[in-house]
Every structure is written in C-alpha cells, then in structure tokens.
PDB file of C-alpha atoms in Angstrom:
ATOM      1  CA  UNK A   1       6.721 -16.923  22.685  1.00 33.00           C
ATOM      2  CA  UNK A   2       5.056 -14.610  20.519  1.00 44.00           C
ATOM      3  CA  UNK A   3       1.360 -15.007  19.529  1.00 45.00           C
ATOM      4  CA  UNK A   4       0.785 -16.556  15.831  1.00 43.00           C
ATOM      5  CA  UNK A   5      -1.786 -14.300  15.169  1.00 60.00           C
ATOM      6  CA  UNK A   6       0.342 -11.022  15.928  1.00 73.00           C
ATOM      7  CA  UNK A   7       3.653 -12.032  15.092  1.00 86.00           C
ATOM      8  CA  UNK A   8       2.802 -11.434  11.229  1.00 90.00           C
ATOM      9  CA  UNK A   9       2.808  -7.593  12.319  1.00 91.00           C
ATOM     10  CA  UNK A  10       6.440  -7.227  13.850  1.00 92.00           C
ATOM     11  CA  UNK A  11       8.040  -6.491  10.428  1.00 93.00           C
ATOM     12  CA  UNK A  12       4.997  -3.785   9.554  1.00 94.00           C
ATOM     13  CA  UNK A  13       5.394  -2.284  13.395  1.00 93.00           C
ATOM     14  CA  UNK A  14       9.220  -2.431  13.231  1.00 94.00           C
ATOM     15  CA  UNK A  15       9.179  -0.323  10.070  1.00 93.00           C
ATOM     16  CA  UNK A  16       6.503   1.787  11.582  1.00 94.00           C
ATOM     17  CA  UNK A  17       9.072   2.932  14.664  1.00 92.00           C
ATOM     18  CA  UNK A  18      12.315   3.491  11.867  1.00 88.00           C
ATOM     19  CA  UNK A  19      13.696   6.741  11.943  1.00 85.00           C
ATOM     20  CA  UNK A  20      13.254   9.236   8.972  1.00 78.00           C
ATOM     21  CA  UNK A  21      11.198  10.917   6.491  1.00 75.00           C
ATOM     22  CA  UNK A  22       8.630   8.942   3.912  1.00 84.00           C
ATOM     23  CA  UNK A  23       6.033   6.837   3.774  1.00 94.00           C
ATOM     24  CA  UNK A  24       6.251   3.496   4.954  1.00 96.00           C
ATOM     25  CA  UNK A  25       5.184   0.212   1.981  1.00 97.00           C
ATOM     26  CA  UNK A  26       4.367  -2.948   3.221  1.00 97.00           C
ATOM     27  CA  UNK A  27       5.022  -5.587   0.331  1.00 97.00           C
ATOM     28  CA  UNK A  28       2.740  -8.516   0.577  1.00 96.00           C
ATOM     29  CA  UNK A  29       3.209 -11.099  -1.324  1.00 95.00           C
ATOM     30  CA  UNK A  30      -0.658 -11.725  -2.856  1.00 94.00           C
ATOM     31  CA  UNK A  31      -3.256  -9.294  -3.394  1.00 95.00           C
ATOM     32  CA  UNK A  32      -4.991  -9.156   0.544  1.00 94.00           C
ATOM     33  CA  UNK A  33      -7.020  -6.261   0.835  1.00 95.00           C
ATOM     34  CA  UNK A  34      -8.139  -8.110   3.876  1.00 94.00           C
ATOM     35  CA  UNK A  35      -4.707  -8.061   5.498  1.00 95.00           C
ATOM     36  CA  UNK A  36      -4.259  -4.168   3.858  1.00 96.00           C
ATOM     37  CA  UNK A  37      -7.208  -3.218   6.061  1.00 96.00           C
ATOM     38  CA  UNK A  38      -6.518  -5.212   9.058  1.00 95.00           C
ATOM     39  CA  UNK A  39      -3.172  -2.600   8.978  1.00 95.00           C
ATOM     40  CA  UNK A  40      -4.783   0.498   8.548  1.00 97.00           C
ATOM     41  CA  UNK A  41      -7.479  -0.718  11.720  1.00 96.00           C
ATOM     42  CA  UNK A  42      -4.269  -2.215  14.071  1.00 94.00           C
ATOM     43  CA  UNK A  43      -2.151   0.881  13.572  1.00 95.00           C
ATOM     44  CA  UNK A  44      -5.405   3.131  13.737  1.00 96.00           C
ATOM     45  CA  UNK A  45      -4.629   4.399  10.483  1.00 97.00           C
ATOM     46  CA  UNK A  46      -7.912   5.201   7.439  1.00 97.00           C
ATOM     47  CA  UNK A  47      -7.756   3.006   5.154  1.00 98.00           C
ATOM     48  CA  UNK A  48      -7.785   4.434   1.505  1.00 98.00           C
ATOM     49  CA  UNK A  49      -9.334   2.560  -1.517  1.00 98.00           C
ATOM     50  CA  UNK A  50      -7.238   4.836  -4.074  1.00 98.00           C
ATOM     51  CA  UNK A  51      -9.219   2.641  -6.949  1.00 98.00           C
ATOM     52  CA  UNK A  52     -12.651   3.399  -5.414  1.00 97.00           C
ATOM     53  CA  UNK A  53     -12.168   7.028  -4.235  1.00 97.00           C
ATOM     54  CA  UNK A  54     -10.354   8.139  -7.760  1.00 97.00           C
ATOM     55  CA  UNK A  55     -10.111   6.018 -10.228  1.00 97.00           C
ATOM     56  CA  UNK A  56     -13.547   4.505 -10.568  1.00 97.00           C
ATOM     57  CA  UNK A  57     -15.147   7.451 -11.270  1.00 97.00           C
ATOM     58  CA  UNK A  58     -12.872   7.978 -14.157  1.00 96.00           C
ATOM     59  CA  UNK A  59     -14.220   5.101 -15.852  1.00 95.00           C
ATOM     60  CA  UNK A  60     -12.234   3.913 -18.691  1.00 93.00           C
ATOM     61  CA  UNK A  61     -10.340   7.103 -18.460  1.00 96.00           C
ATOM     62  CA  UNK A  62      -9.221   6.388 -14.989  1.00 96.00           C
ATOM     63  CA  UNK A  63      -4.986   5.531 -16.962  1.00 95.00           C
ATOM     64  CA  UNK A  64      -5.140   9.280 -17.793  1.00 96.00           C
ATOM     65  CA  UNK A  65      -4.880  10.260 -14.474  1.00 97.00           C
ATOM     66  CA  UNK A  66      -0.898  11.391 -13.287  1.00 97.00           C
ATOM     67  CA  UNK A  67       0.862   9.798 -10.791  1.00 97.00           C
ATOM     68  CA  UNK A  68       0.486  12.736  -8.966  1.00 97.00           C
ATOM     69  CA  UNK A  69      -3.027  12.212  -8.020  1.00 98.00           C
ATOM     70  CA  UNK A  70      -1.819  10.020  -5.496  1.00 98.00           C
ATOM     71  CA  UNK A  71      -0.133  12.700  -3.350  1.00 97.00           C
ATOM     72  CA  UNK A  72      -2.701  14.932  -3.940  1.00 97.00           C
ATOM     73  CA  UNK A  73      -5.118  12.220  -2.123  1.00 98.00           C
ATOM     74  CA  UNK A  74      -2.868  11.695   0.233  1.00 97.00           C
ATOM     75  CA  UNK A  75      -2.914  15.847   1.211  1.00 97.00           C
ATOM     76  CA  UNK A  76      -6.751  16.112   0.940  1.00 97.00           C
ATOM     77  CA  UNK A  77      -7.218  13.080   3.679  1.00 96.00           C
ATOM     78  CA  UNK A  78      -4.463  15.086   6.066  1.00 94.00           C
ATOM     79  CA  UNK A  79      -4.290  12.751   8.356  1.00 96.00           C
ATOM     80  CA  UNK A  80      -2.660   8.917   8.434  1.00 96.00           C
ATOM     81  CA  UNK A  81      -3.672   6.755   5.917  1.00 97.00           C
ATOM     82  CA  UNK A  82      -2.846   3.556   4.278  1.00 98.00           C
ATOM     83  CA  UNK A  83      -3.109   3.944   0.859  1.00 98.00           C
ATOM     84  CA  UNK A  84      -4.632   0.788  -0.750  1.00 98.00           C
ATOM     85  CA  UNK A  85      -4.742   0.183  -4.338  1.00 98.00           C
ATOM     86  CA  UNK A  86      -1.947   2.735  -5.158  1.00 98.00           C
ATOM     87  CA  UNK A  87      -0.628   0.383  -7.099  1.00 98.00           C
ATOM     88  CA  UNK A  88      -3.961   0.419  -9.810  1.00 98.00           C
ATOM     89  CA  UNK A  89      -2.457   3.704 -10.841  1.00 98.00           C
ATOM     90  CA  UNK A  90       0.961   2.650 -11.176  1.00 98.00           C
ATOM     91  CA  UNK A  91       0.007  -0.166 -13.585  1.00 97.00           C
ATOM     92  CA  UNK A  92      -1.551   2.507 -16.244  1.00 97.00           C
ATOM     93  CA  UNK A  93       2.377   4.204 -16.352  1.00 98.00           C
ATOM     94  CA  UNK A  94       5.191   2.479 -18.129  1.00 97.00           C
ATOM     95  CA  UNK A  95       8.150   1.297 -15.926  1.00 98.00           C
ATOM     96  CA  UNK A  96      10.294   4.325 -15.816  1.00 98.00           C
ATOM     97  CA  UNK A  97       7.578   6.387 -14.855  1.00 98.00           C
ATOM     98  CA  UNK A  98       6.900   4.143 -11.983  1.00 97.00           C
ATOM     99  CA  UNK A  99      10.601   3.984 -10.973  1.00 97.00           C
ATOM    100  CA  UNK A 100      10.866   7.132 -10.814  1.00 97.00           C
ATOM    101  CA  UNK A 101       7.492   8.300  -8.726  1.00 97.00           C
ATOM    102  CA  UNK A 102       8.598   5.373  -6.482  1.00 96.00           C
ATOM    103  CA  UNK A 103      11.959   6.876  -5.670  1.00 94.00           C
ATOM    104  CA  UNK A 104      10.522  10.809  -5.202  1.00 94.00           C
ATOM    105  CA  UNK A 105       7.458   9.181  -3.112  1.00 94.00           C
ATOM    106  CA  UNK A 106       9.743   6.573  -0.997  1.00 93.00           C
ATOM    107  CA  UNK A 107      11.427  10.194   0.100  1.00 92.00           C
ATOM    108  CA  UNK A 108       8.330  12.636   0.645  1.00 93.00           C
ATOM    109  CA  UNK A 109       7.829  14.389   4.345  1.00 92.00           C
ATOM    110  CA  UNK A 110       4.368  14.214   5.731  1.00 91.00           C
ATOM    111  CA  UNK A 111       3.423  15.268   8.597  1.00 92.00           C
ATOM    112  CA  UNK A 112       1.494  12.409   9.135  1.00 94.00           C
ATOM    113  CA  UNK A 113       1.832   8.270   8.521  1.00 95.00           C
ATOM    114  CA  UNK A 114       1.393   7.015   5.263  1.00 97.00           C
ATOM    115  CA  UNK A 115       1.164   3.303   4.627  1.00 97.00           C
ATOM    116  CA  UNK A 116       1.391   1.911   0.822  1.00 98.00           C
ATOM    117  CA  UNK A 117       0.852  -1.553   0.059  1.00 98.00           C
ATOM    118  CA  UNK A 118       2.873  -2.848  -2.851  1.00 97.00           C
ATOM    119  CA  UNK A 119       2.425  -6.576  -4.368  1.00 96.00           C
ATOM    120  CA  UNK A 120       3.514  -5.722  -7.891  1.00 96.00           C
ATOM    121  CA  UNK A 121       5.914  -2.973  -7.645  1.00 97.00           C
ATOM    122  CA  UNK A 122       7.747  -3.812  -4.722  1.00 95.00           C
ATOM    123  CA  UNK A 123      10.821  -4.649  -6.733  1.00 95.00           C
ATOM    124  CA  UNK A 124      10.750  -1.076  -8.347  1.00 96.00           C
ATOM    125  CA  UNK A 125      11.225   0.241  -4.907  1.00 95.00           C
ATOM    126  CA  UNK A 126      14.429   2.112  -4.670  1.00 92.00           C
ATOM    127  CA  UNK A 127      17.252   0.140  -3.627  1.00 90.00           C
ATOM    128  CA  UNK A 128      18.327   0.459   0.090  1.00 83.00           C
ATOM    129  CA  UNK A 129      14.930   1.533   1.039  1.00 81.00           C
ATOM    130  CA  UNK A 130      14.978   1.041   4.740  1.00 78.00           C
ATOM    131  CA  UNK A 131      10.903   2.267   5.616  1.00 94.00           C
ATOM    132  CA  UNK A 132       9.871  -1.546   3.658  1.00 95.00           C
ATOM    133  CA  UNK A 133       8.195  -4.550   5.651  1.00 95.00           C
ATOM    134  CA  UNK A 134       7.920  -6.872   3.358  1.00 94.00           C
ATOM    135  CA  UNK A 135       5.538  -9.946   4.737  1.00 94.00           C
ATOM    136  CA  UNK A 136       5.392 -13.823   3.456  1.00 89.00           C
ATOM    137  CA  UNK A 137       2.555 -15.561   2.377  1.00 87.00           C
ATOM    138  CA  UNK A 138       3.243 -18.229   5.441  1.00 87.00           C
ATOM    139  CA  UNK A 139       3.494 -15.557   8.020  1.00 84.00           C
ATOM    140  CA  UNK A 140      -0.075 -14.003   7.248  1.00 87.00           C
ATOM    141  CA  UNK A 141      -3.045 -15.229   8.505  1.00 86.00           C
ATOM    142  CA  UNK A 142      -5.320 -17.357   6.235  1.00 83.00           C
ATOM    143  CA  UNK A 143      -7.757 -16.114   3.788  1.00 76.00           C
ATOM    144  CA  UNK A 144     -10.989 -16.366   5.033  1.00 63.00           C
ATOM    145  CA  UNK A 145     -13.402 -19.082   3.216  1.00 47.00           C
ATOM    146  CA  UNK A 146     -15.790 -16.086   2.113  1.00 44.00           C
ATOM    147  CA  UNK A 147     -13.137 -14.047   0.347  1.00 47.00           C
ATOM    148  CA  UNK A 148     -11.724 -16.772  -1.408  1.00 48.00           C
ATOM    149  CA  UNK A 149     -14.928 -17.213  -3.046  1.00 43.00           C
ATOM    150  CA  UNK A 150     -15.243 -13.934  -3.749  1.00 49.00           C
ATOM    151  CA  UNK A 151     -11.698 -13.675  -5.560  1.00 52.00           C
ATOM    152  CA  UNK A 152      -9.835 -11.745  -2.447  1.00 49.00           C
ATOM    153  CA  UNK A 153     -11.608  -8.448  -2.585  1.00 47.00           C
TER     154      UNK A 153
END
C-alpha cells in the first residue's frame, strides 16, 4: 500500500515520464503555492515565482506585459523549472488570447522540464492534452495552520 503522504504525487510523476514534446501543467484545484513548491523541490526542479521575478516590478503596469514574457523566462532560467504564478499573466489577457498561448505553449520543445501550475485556466487547456496531472483537493496534503493564516501564500 502506497504511502498517504506520496501517493498525491503519482498523477504529477506519471505525467512527468509521458512521452513527447511540451511542458508538463499540474492543475490543482486551490491556489497552493505550498504544494507548487513542494513539486519543483521533489522533482528537483527551480521553482519560478513568475509574479515576483516579472511582474512585480512592473507595478501597475505589470497587464502590459505579452504573453510572451513567459517563454522568454522560461529561456533565460535554461534549465528545469516549474513555473509558478504563470497564471497572474494570463488573467491580464482576455480569453482568446489565453486559449490560444495555451495551445502554442502546451506544444513547445525545451530541452529541459517545464512544470506550469494551472488553478484557473486549466479548463482552457487544449482538449486531449495528455502532459496534464490534474490533483484533488482530498488527495493533497493539508494546509499547514501557518499558511492558512496567512491566506495560502
């Protein structure tokens, strides 16, 4: 029998062994950065605050940014990543825009592992995306008490 505390990864380490080109999006089902950088630490990955690193010092002009800035981040790091907070971007663009960086993205070659969390756009994914673990709330371990006081990160 499989340990409850590891078992939550089989869908994330599954996805991590499929076959073929493009990044690889966990969809969780609540905003965890806890549990986004538990991932990037287990599967020895860098974990990537794309809010901090880019967006925040944009200030108030941080929606002007392209979508594009998100590859670009991606190439400057060079190596595997999990790419937290993509989604802050995404929510500055309108929904085709989104639909259709998620379907070029879900297909990009690196030559490297690259991890995106999704909570609010995982139903924008392309459909038959096969590189998607998506996790359930009952699955994950819990919150710890600190976090929850601090409004999950």
């Amino acid at each position: 029998m499989a340990d409850f505390e590891t078992t939550w990864l089989e869908p994330i380490h599954k996805v991590m062994r499929a076959e073929g080109p493009g990044p690889r999006f966990v969809v969780l089902p609540t905003y965890r950065p806890d549990i986004v950088e538990q991932i990037a630490a287990i599967l020895g990955l860098e974990f990537v605050d794309f809010r901090v690193l880019e967006m925040a010092p944009h200030g108030w002009q941080a929606s002007r940014l392209p979508l594009f800035a998100l590859y670009e981040v991606i190439a400057n790091i060079g190596r595997g990543l999990v790419l937290h907070n993509a989604e802050a971007l995404l929510a500055t663009k309108d929904k085709t825009e989104r639909v259709r960086w998620l379907e070029n993205f879900a297909v990009a070659q690196w030559s490297w592992p690259v991890v995106v969390p999704l909570t609010l756009y995982a139903d924008e994914l392309p459909a038959g995306s096969v590189h998607v673990a998506r996790l359930r709330n009952e699955d994950l371990p819990a919150e710890s008490w600190l976090l929850r006081m601090r409004g999950g990160g």
